[in-house]
């Protein structure tokens, strides 16, 4: 007996749904994209219980006639492409024709839609992929889709959904993204009956970013405007180097107004910051990459969050250069060296004199694309080598010095002075020590904060004038959860109207000016994913961040007494040789190696 059978449609749809519908935010993404494709000027997203119980998207787009409203739920039913050639240049966000079919196969869906001309709207009800009802209804031009009880028929999937707050966080992020990509469209986002985002049509990205992130976020951004329209135009904003994040969460990347997660773009962005942002620290960015439609393949992933560029390397260069130039215009770096040199200007006379009387024919093979790419790479390599001042080989420190282990640490440490006003030079019984003053102080403060916290006697300093700042919608979700933990450490925070927050008091050692930076960094690192983490981990994270911001900085002269004080305090900590972030605090050059180096043994 044969064993292969073609799966029933609703089973095939459920399988496809596995790729398209991962969580409520992915449903919202497909629905919002459909609204944008339908030419909506107003999109409202409402959710209940993190989108599991209810997810409703309404638009005022072109709507559908009855036949289309029914057909829309068939797999591979789309109005956006017709023939395979259309795949070469896709100008709409959707095109696969499987989103509605997939969503309807794993939820209870009700679609109400009307076109401009229709006398009555159509309501289609569909449950677990089965059409339940089609009837007349009332609805102005546009479409409303209500998705209830997501994964009601797929218990395995339901189990993977996270806490309501996490799903809400992802939904908020999604709405933020689309609102940024489409300033001309009005977006309203309502969570459990409370309006979280209301963005009226804005004239440009700057105005929209202001509506969403507030004034301060914008003030610190640098304008990016580069690339060219044949390969890629690069526009948007990036953050100044002092504004650092520990994840890529604040990088919003769009290709032809489609929100994407692209490693290559992320990397090129970081390359733009090379030498001014350390590894593992990321800038914030709102970057729009606009390419001719045929230059990019969006049909790479069912959720369409990945893209492939035809000229990958050229796009990467354009991003890097545009970002670098933005940083250069603001004075943070030297402008990019020009890679392609334009020919030196010639005078008319010289041009005539040097031009050969007869066109000569030379049989020079044209370089292939790869060869050109290699040449350019070579050029870049040699130019960057030249611009770097000669440095000793990087591993020279590693070879002879080693991080100090706690067992070999004696209390017999004598500070001698500072190197570059950043590292304390000291001796102990075994040789020469270098102590990183910033991380050493970080360790001291971390232990102090953790100690005070467990003894419940934190010290705070009231601010004369409370500092205020604005939260992004996503940060606001995390903020409420962080407040009680922050108060344990001596912060006093108050939620003013909307998403504005006032800092009224800060922990004793924290300079008031650092408080805001620290809070921003925390809000970025402690994302909603970590919400369910043990309270202890969260408190550790706060203490580490506090310590980092309150600690003595590098490039700071220290008096001998201060060095002595720091070393003494460091020796009393729980782990004097590693900082709360895991970096070494002390390096040692052993006497034995010194003697060897001088050929004395
Ligand atoms: P795709 O977007 O890939 O075409 P979907 O399954 O998301 O596939 O939608 C199927 C079709 O339903 C779309 O091509 C479009 O014609 C229609 N449609 C879906 N949502 C809307 C909407 N909000 N307004 C108007 N038409 C819509
Ligand atoms: Mg779609």
Tab-separated table of N, CA and C in Angstrom, residues 151-298:
chain	number	residue	atom	x	y	z
A	151	UNK	N	-3.479	30.205	18.863
A	151	UNK	CA	-3.008	28.840	19.152
A	151	UNK	C	-4.008	28.034	19.988
A	152	UNK	N	-5.310	28.390	19.917
A	152	UNK	CA	-6.281	27.650	20.732
A	152	UNK	C	-6.292	26.162	20.377
A	153	UNK	N	-5.923	25.862	19.099
A	153	UNK	CA	-5.943	24.469	18.662
A	153	UNK	C	-4.544	23.868	18.517
A	154	UNK	N	-3.529	24.587	18.992
A	154	UNK	CA	-2.160	24.067	18.934
A	154	UNK	C	-1.527	24.192	20.321
A	155	UNK	N	-1.887	23.290	21.242
A	155	UNK	CA	-1.407	23.442	22.620
A	155	UNK	C	0.117	23.507	22.705
A	156	UNK	N	0.792	22.800	21.824
A	156	UNK	CA	2.257	22.782	21.889
A	156	UNK	C	2.802	24.193	21.700
A	157	UNK	N	2.201	24.918	20.761
A	157	UNK	CA	2.633	26.273	20.482
A	157	UNK	C	2.297	27.224	21.630
A	158	UNK	N	1.110	27.000	22.179
A	158	UNK	CA	0.647	27.892	23.242
A	158	UNK	C	1.621	27.880	24.400
A	159	UNK	N	2.196	26.712	24.620
A	159	UNK	CA	3.130	26.576	25.747
A	159	UNK	C	4.356	27.460	25.575
A	160	UNK	N	4.694	27.725	24.323
A	160	UNK	CA	5.902	28.506	24.090
A	160	UNK	C	5.698	30.002	24.248
A	161	UNK	N	4.451	30.404	24.385
A	161	UNK	CA	4.220	31.842	24.570
A	161	UNK	C	4.765	32.260	25.930
A	162	UNK	N	5.325	33.456	25.964
A	162	UNK	CA	5.909	33.935	27.215
A	162	UNK	C	4.861	34.684	28.021
A	163	UNK	N	5.317	35.218	29.141
A	163	UNK	CA	4.427	35.987	30.011
A	163	UNK	C	3.804	37.141	29.228
A	164	UNK	N	2.655	37.586	29.684
A	164	UNK	CA	1.955	38.676	28.999
A	164	UNK	C	2.880	39.866	28.757
A	165	UNK	N	3.654	40.221	29.783
A	165	UNK	CA	4.508	41.413	29.660
A	165	UNK	C	5.508	41.245	28.522
A	166	UNK	N	6.034	40.050	28.355
A	166	UNK	CA	7.012	39.817	27.296
A	166	UNK	C	6.360	39.969	25.924
A	167	UNK	N	5.202	39.348	25.761
A	167	UNK	CA	4.535	39.442	24.467
A	167	UNK	C	4.138	40.891	24.185
A	168	UNK	N	3.713	41.607	25.225
A	168	UNK	CA	3.343	43.012	25.044
A	168	UNK	C	4.555	43.833	24.625
A	169	UNK	N	5.692	43.512	25.227
A	169	UNK	CA	6.931	44.203	24.887
A	169	UNK	C	7.235	44.033	23.389
A	170	UNK	N	7.126	42.798	22.898
A	170	UNK	CA	7.400	42.549	21.484
A	170	UNK	C	6.399	43.277	20.586
A	171	UNK	N	5.144	43.302	21.030
A	171	UNK	CA	4.127	44.000	20.243
A	171	UNK	C	4.403	45.499	20.200
A	172	UNK	N	4.775	46.049	21.342
A	172	UNK	CA	5.059	47.482	21.404
A	172	UNK	C	6.220	47.825	20.481
A	173	UNK	N	7.235	46.974	20.543
A	173	UNK	CA	8.395	47.179	19.699
A	173	UNK	C	8.010	47.173	18.224
A	174	UNK	N	7.165	46.243	17.883
A	174	UNK	CA	6.741	46.113	16.495
A	174	UNK	C	6.002	47.367	16.024
A	175	UNK	N	5.066	47.827	16.853
A	175	UNK	CA	4.303	49.012	16.465
A	175	UNK	C	5.253	50.198	16.327
A	176	UNK	N	6.189	50.309	17.259
A	176	UNK	CA	7.168	51.390	17.195
A	176	UNK	C	7.903	51.370	15.854
A	177	UNK	N	8.352	50.185	15.472
A	177	UNK	CA	9.082	50.050	14.218
A	177	UNK	C	8.278	50.539	13.025
A	178	UNK	N	7.047	50.036	12.930
A	178	UNK	CA	6.258	50.406	11.754
A	178	UNK	C	5.887	51.879	11.777
A	179	UNK	N	5.659	52.409	12.962
A	179	UNK	CA	5.336	53.828	13.061
A	179	UNK	C	6.523	54.663	12.573
A	180	UNK	N	7.731	54.199	12.869
A	180	UNK	CA	8.907	54.949	12.434
A	180	UNK	C	9.100	54.861	10.927
A	181	UNK	N	8.815	53.683	10.380
A	181	UNK	CA	9.036	53.495	8.954
A	181	UNK	C	7.999	54.241	8.122
A	182	UNK	N	6.870	54.567	8.723
A	182	UNK	CA	5.796	55.212	7.955
A	182	UNK	C	5.247	56.431	8.689
A	183	UNK	N	6.040	57.507	8.700
A	183	UNK	CA	5.622	58.697	9.451
A	183	UNK	C	4.293	59.252	8.950
A	184	UNK	N	3.975	58.997	7.673
A	184	UNK	CA	2.767	59.609	7.098
A	184	UNK	C	1.496	58.911	7.588
A	185	UNK	N	1.634	57.731	8.170
A	185	UNK	CA	0.452	56.986	8.621
A	185	UNK	C	0.236	57.240	10.118
A	186	UNK	N	-1.032	57.393	10.497
A	186	UNK	CA	-1.308	57.579	11.920
A	186	UNK	C	-1.400	56.204	12.597
A	187	UNK	N	-0.731	56.042	13.727
A	187	UNK	CA	-0.741	54.773	14.456
A	187	UNK	C	-1.292	54.966	15.859
A	188	UNK	N	-2.197	54.070	16.242
A	188	UNK	CA	-2.680	54.080	17.620
A	188	UNK	C	-2.508	52.665	18.158
A	189	UNK	N	-1.986	52.549	19.356
A	189	UNK	CA	-1.778	51.224	19.944
A	189	UNK	C	-2.433	51.209	21.320
A	190	UNK	N	-3.346	50.269	21.516
A	190	UNK	CA	-4.106	50.209	22.762
A	190	UNK	C	-3.851	48.863	23.433
A	191	UNK	N	-3.369	48.905	24.654
A	191	UNK	CA	-3.071	47.675	25.389
A	191	UNK	C	-4.024	47.547	26.573
A	192	UNK	N	-4.797	46.487	26.621
A	192	UNK	CA	-5.780	46.282	27.683
A	192	UNK	C	-6.602	47.537	27.951
A	193	UNK	N	-7.055	48.179	26.891
A	193	UNK	CA	-7.909	49.352	27.036
A	193	UNK	C	-7.155	50.652	27.290
A	194	UNK	N	-5.817	50.569	27.440
A	194	UNK	CA	-5.064	51.805	27.684
A	194	UNK	C	-4.272	52.196	26.450
A	195	UNK	N	-4.384	53.463	26.058
A	195	UNK	CA	-3.669	53.897	24.865
A	195	UNK	C	-2.181	54.068	25.178
A	196	UNK	N	-1.348	53.333	24.462
A	196	UNK	CA	0.083	53.376	24.755
A	196	UNK	C	0.833	54.241	23.747
A	197	UNK	N	0.418	54.169	22.497
A	197	UNK	CA	1.051	54.990	21.465
A	197	UNK	C	-0.046	55.701	20.690
A	198	UNK	N	0.104	56.988	20.487
A	198	UNK	CA	-0.761	57.691	19.537
A	198	UNK	C	0.139	58.598	18.731
A	199	UNK	N	0.303	58.289	17.475
A	199	UNK	CA	1.167	59.093	16.622
A	199	UNK	C	0.342	59.591	15.445
A	200	UNK	N	0.094	60.886	15.430
A	200	UNK	CA	-0.657	61.470	14.318
A	200	UNK	C	0.274	61.540	13.108
A	201	UNK	N	-0.280	61.711	11.901
A	201	UNK	CA	0.601	61.770	10.732
A	201	UNK	C	1.690	62.822	10.918
A	202	UNK	N	2.922	62.452	10.625
A	202	UNK	CA	4.041	63.373	10.829
A	202	UNK	C	4.623	63.731	9.473
A	203	UNK	N	5.305	64.891	9.410
A	203	UNK	CA	5.776	65.298	8.088
A	203	UNK	C	7.060	64.569	7.701
A	204	UNK	N	7.841	64.137	8.669
A	204	UNK	CA	9.043	63.377	8.332
A	204	UNK	C	9.469	62.489	9.503
A	205	UNK	N	10.549	61.776	9.273
A	205	UNK	CA	11.030	60.837	10.276
A	205	UNK	C	11.367	61.534	11.590
A	206	UNK	N	11.964	62.725	11.475
A	206	UNK	CA	12.358	63.440	12.687
A	206	UNK	C	11.143	63.719	13.568
A	207	UNK	N	10.088	64.188	12.930
A	207	UNK	CA	8.897	64.510	13.704
A	207	UNK	C	8.292	63.241	14.322
A	208	UNK	N	8.294	62.155	13.545
A	208	UNK	CA	7.751	60.898	14.053
A	208	UNK	C	8.611	60.370	15.217
A	209	UNK	N	9.920	60.446	15.065
A	209	UNK	CA	10.809	59.963	16.126
A	209	UNK	C	10.569	60.782	17.391
A	210	UNK	N	10.305	62.066	17.206
A	210	UNK	CA	10.004	62.935	18.340
A	210	UNK	C	8.724	62.475	19.040
A	211	UNK	N	7.689	62.138	18.227
A	211	UNK	CA	6.424	61.673	18.824
A	211	UNK	C	6.644	60.417	19.657
A	212	UNK	N	7.529	59.564	19.187
A	212	UNK	CA	7.669	58.262	19.836
A	212	UNK	C	8.702	58.256	20.949
A	213	UNK	N	9.843	58.872	20.690
A	213	UNK	CA	10.925	58.768	21.672
A	213	UNK	C	11.092	59.997	22.544
A	214	UNK	N	10.500	61.108	22.164
A	214	UNK	CA	10.670	62.312	22.960
A	214	UNK	C	11.858	63.126	22.499
A	215	UNK	N	11.936	64.314	23.061
A	215	UNK	CA	12.887	65.301	22.567
A	215	UNK	C	14.335	64.895	22.812
A	216	UNK	N	14.548	64.335	23.992
A	216	UNK	CA	15.927	64.111	24.377
A	216	UNK	C	16.645	63.111	23.493
A	217	UNK	N	15.921	62.046	23.158
A	217	UNK	CA	16.478	61.017	22.291
A	217	UNK	C	16.976	61.654	20.997
A	218	UNK	N	16.166	62.543	20.447
A	218	UNK	CA	16.499	63.172	19.181
A	218	UNK	C	17.678	64.121	19.294
A	219	UNK	N	17.705	64.850	20.390
A	219	UNK	CA	18.754	65.849	20.570
A	219	UNK	C	20.141	65.251	20.410
A	220	UNK	N	20.281	64.019	20.868
A	220	UNK	CA	21.604	63.412	20.879
A	220	UNK	C	21.915	62.622	19.622
A	221	UNK	N	21.050	62.692	18.636
A	221	UNK	CA	21.280	61.876	17.448
A	221	UNK	C	21.997	62.654	16.350
A	222	UNK	N	22.752	61.918	15.552
A	222	UNK	CA	23.427	62.521	14.415
A	222	UNK	C	22.674	62.117	13.151
A	223	UNK	N	22.591	63.045	12.210
A	223	UNK	CA	21.854	62.765	10.974
A	223	UNK	C	22.735	61.969	10.015
A	224	UNK	N	22.187	60.904	9.468
A	224	UNK	CA	22.897	60.122	8.459
A	224	UNK	C	22.252	60.396	7.111
A	225	UNK	N	23.073	60.701	6.137
A	225	UNK	CA	22.533	60.942	4.803
A	225	UNK	C	23.642	60.622	3.812
A	226	UNK	N	23.580	59.447	3.219
A	226	UNK	CA	24.663	59.071	2.322
A	226	UNK	C	24.245	58.013	1.333
A	227	UNK	N	25.245	57.392	0.716
A	227	UNK	CA	24.968	56.385	-0.297
A	227	UNK	C	24.492	57.011	-1.590
A	228	UNK	N	24.080	56.187	-2.531
A	228	UNK	CA	23.528	56.743	-3.759
A	228	UNK	C	22.358	55.889	-4.195
A	229	UNK	N	21.511	56.468	-5.050
A	229	UNK	CA	20.245	55.801	-5.331
A	229	UNK	C	20.412	54.557	-6.197
A	230	UNK	N	21.578	54.411	-6.874
A	230	UNK	CA	21.738	53.209	-7.699
A	230	UNK	C	21.995	51.969	-6.853
A	231	UNK	N	22.798	52.111	-5.843
A	231	UNK	CA	23.068	50.952	-4.984
A	231	UNK	C	22.221	51.020	-3.731
A	232	UNK	N	22.424	52.037	-2.941
A	232	UNK	CA	21.616	52.168	-1.736
A	232	UNK	C	21.735	53.571	-1.175
A	233	UNK	N	20.587	54.167	-0.921
A	233	UNK	CA	20.565	55.437	-0.198
A	233	UNK	C	20.498	55.096	1.274
A	234	UNK	N	21.288	55.776	2.101
A	234	UNK	CA	21.293	55.482	3.525
A	234	UNK	C	20.886	56.749	4.255
A	235	UNK	N	19.758	56.728	4.947
A	235	UNK	CA	19.333	57.907	5.676
A	235	UNK	C	18.893	57.509	7.078
A	236	UNK	N	18.722	58.493	7.930
A	236	UNK	CA	18.233	58.208	9.276
A	236	UNK	C	19.083	58.875	10.335
A	237	UNK	N	19.158	58.236	11.490
A	237	UNK	CA	19.874	58.807	12.627
A	237	UNK	C	20.711	57.736	13.318
A	238	UNK	N	21.857	58.154	13.848
A	238	UNK	CA	22.621	57.263	14.725
A	238	UNK	C	22.991	58.037	15.987
A	239	UNK	N	23.358	57.302	17.026
A	239	UNK	CA	23.650	57.968	18.291
A	239	UNK	C	25.105	58.418	18.350
A	240	UNK	N	25.377	59.403	19.190
A	240	UNK	CA	26.745	59.847	19.427
A	240	UNK	C	27.468	58.758	20.214
A	241	UNK	N	28.817	58.704	20.094
A	241	UNK	CA	29.547	57.603	20.729
A	241	UNK	C	29.345	57.515	22.241
A	242	UNK	N	29.056	58.624	22.895
A	242	UNK	CA	28.928	58.547	24.350
A	242	UNK	C	27.656	57.810	24.784
A	243	UNK	N	26.733	57.690	23.855
A	243	UNK	CA	25.453	57.074	24.155
A	243	UNK	C	25.543	55.595	23.789
A	244	UNK	N	25.901	54.740	24.735
A	244	UNK	CA	26.211	53.372	24.354
A	244	UNK	C	25.191	52.392	24.898
A	245	UNK	N	24.979	51.354	24.140
A	245	UNK	CA	24.028	50.310	24.540
A	245	UNK	C	24.762	48.993	24.572
A	246	UNK	N	24.254	48.095	25.388
A	246	UNK	CA	24.931	46.805	25.469
A	246	UNK	C	24.257	45.743	24.600
A	247	UNK	N	23.237	46.131	23.865
A	247	UNK	CA	22.654	45.180	22.916
A	247	UNK	C	22.284	45.931	21.656
A	248	UNK	N	21.888	45.169	20.656
A	248	UNK	CA	21.484	45.805	19.408
A	248	UNK	C	20.009	46.207	19.421
A	249	UNK	N	19.373	46.132	20.589
A	249	UNK	CA	17.939	46.376	20.656
A	249	UNK	C	17.526	47.772	20.185
A	250	UNK	N	18.420	48.730	20.308
A	250	UNK	CA	18.041	50.082	19.895
A	250	UNK	C	18.427	50.364	18.452
A	251	UNK	N	18.686	49.312	17.694
A	251	UNK	CA	18.988	49.524	16.282
A	251	UNK	C	17.763	49.154	15.458
A	252	UNK	N	17.216	50.135	14.816
A	252	UNK	CA	16.040	49.916	13.992
A	252	UNK	C	16.474	50.001	12.537
A	253	UNK	N	16.413	48.896	11.841
A	253	UNK	CA	16.914	48.859	10.473
A	253	UNK	C	15.771	48.585	9.494
A	254	UNK	N	15.751	49.340	8.418
A	254	UNK	CA	14.686	49.172	7.431
A	254	UNK	C	15.286	49.102	6.036
A	255	UNK	N	14.792	48.168	5.251
A	255	UNK	CA	15.208	48.115	3.859
A	255	UNK	C	13.958	48.361	3.032
A	256	UNK	N	13.992	49.396	2.241
A	256	UNK	CA	12.812	49.817	1.470
A	256	UNK	C	11.573	49.854	2.358
A	257	UNK	N	11.734	50.464	3.513
A	257	UNK	CA	10.664	50.676	4.507
A	257	UNK	C	10.170	49.369	5.120
A	258	UNK	N	10.895	48.294	4.901
A	258	UNK	CA	10.530	47.029	5.516
A	258	UNK	C	11.460	46.839	6.716
A	259	UNK	N	10.883	46.541	7.877
A	259	UNK	CA	11.706	46.345	9.062
A	259	UNK	C	12.440	45.014	8.940
A	260	UNK	N	13.753	45.037	9.065
A	260	UNK	CA	14.520	43.795	8.932
A	260	UNK	C	15.485	43.626	10.106
A	261	UNK	N	15.919	42.397	10.298
A	261	UNK	CA	17.048	42.152	11.198
A	261	UNK	C	18.148	41.627	10.298
A	262	UNK	N	19.175	42.397	10.142
A	262	UNK	CA	20.187	41.977	9.196
A	262	UNK	C	21.552	42.088	9.835
A	263	UNK	N	22.233	40.949	9.901
A	263	UNK	CA	23.544	40.937	10.553
A	263	UNK	C	24.526	41.812	9.801
A	264	UNK	N	24.449	41.755	8.472
A	264	UNK	CA	25.409	42.499	7.674
A	264	UNK	C	25.267	43.998	7.929
A	265	UNK	N	24.035	44.500	7.952
A	265	UNK	CA	23.849	45.937	8.168
A	265	UNK	C	24.317	46.299	9.574
A	266	UNK	N	23.966	45.457	10.533
A	266	UNK	CA	24.388	45.694	11.911
A	266	UNK	C	25.902	45.777	12.010
A	267	UNK	N	26.568	44.864	11.297
A	267	UNK	CA	28.031	44.848	11.346
A	267	UNK	C	28.615	46.096	10.699
A	268	UNK	N	28.077	46.472	9.550
A	268	UNK	CA	28.610	47.663	8.873
A	268	UNK	C	28.408	48.900	9.733
A	269	UNK	N	27.276	48.938	10.412
A	269	UNK	CA	27.003	50.053	11.313
A	269	UNK	C	28.085	50.105	12.393
A	270	UNK	N	28.371	48.963	12.995
A	270	UNK	CA	29.417	48.921	14.020
A	270	UNK	C	30.769	49.315	13.443
A	271	UNK	N	31.044	48.883	12.212
A	271	UNK	CA	32.323	49.249	11.595
A	271	UNK	C	32.441	50.757	11.460
A	272	UNK	N	31.330	51.417	11.218
A	272	UNK	CA	31.348	52.872	11.140
A	272	UNK	C	31.864	53.484	12.439
A	273	UNK	N	31.647	52.775	13.551
A	273	UNK	CA	32.063	53.276	14.861
A	273	UNK	C	33.414	52.714	15.285
A	274	UNK	N	34.111	52.051	14.349
A	274	UNK	CA	35.339	51.385	14.772
A	274	UNK	C	36.285	52.404	15.414
A	275	UNK	N	36.973	51.972	16.412
A	275	UNK	CA	37.932	52.763	17.184
A	275	UNK	C	37.279	53.799	18.094
A	276	UNK	N	35.985	54.005	17.991
A	276	UNK	CA	35.404	54.920	18.982
A	276	UNK	C	34.375	54.234	19.860
A	277	UNK	N	33.957	53.038	19.503
A	277	UNK	CA	33.114	52.255	20.410
A	277	UNK	C	33.763	50.899	20.571
A	278	UNK	N	33.952	50.455	21.797
A	278	UNK	CA	34.601	49.157	21.983
A	278	UNK	C	33.701	48.012	21.532
A	279	UNK	N	34.318	46.873	21.396
A	279	UNK	CA	33.601	45.669	21.024
A	279	UNK	C	32.529	45.369	22.068
A	280	UNK	N	31.358	44.952	21.617
A	280	UNK	CA	30.332	44.570	22.592
A	280	UNK	C	29.490	45.751	23.056
A	281	UNK	N	29.786	46.927	22.521
A	281	UNK	CA	28.975	48.102	22.848
A	281	UNK	C	28.371	48.585	21.539
A	282	UNK	N	27.079	48.910	21.573
A	282	UNK	CA	26.412	49.190	20.304
A	282	UNK	C	25.789	50.582	20.290
A	283	UNK	N	25.819	51.209	19.117
A	283	UNK	CA	25.143	52.500	19.012
A	283	UNK	C	23.637	52.289	18.818
A	284	UNK	N	22.875	53.329	19.085
A	284	UNK	CA	21.460	53.294	18.722
A	284	UNK	C	21.372	53.782	17.279
A	285	UNK	N	20.435	53.270	16.527
A	285	UNK	CA	20.338	53.687	15.132
A	285	UNK	C	18.932	53.522	14.599
A	286	UNK	N	18.580	54.446	13.738
A	286	UNK	CA	17.333	54.368	12.985
A	286	UNK	C	17.789	54.514	11.544
A	287	UNK	N	18.004	53.406	10.863
A	287	UNK	CA	18.619	53.505	9.543
A	287	UNK	C	17.688	53.011	8.453
A	288	UNK	N	17.524	53.827	7.443
A	288	UNK	CA	16.702	53.444	6.301
A	288	UNK	C	17.598	53.212	5.102
A	289	UNK	N	17.530	52.014	4.569
A	289	UNK	CA	18.329	51.688	3.396
A	289	UNK	C	17.352	51.553	2.245
A	290	UNK	N	17.480	52.410	1.270
A	290	UNK	CA	16.561	52.348	0.141
A	290	UNK	C	17.316	51.975	-1.116
A	291	UNK	N	16.926	50.861	-1.706
A	291	UNK	CA	17.603	50.386	-2.906
A	291	UNK	C	16.574	50.250	-4.020
A	292	UNK	N	17.041	50.211	-5.275
A	292	UNK	CA	16.097	49.866	-6.345
A	292	UNK	C	15.512	48.490	-6.022
A	293	UNK	N	14.240	48.275	-6.325
A	293	UNK	CA	13.568	47.038	-5.920
A	293	UNK	C	14.294	45.782	-6.387
A	294	UNK	N	14.897	45.853	-7.595
A	294	UNK	CA	15.502	44.626	-8.120
A	294	UNK	C	16.878	44.344	-7.492
A	295	UNK	N	17.350	45.267	-6.656
A	295	UNK	CA	18.652	45.059	-6.014
A	295	UNK	C	18.543	44.200	-4.759
A	296	UNK	N	17.329	43.934	-4.335
A	296	UNK	CA	17.192	43.225	-3.072
A	296	UNK	C	16.161	42.106	-3.198
A	297	UNK	N	16.501	40.954	-2.629
A	297	UNK	CA	15.584	39.817	-2.639
A	297	UNK	C	14.954	39.724	-1.258
A	298	UNK	N	13.632	39.925	-1.200
A	298	UNK	CA	12.972	39.884	0.108
A	298	UNK	C	12.362	38.513	0.362
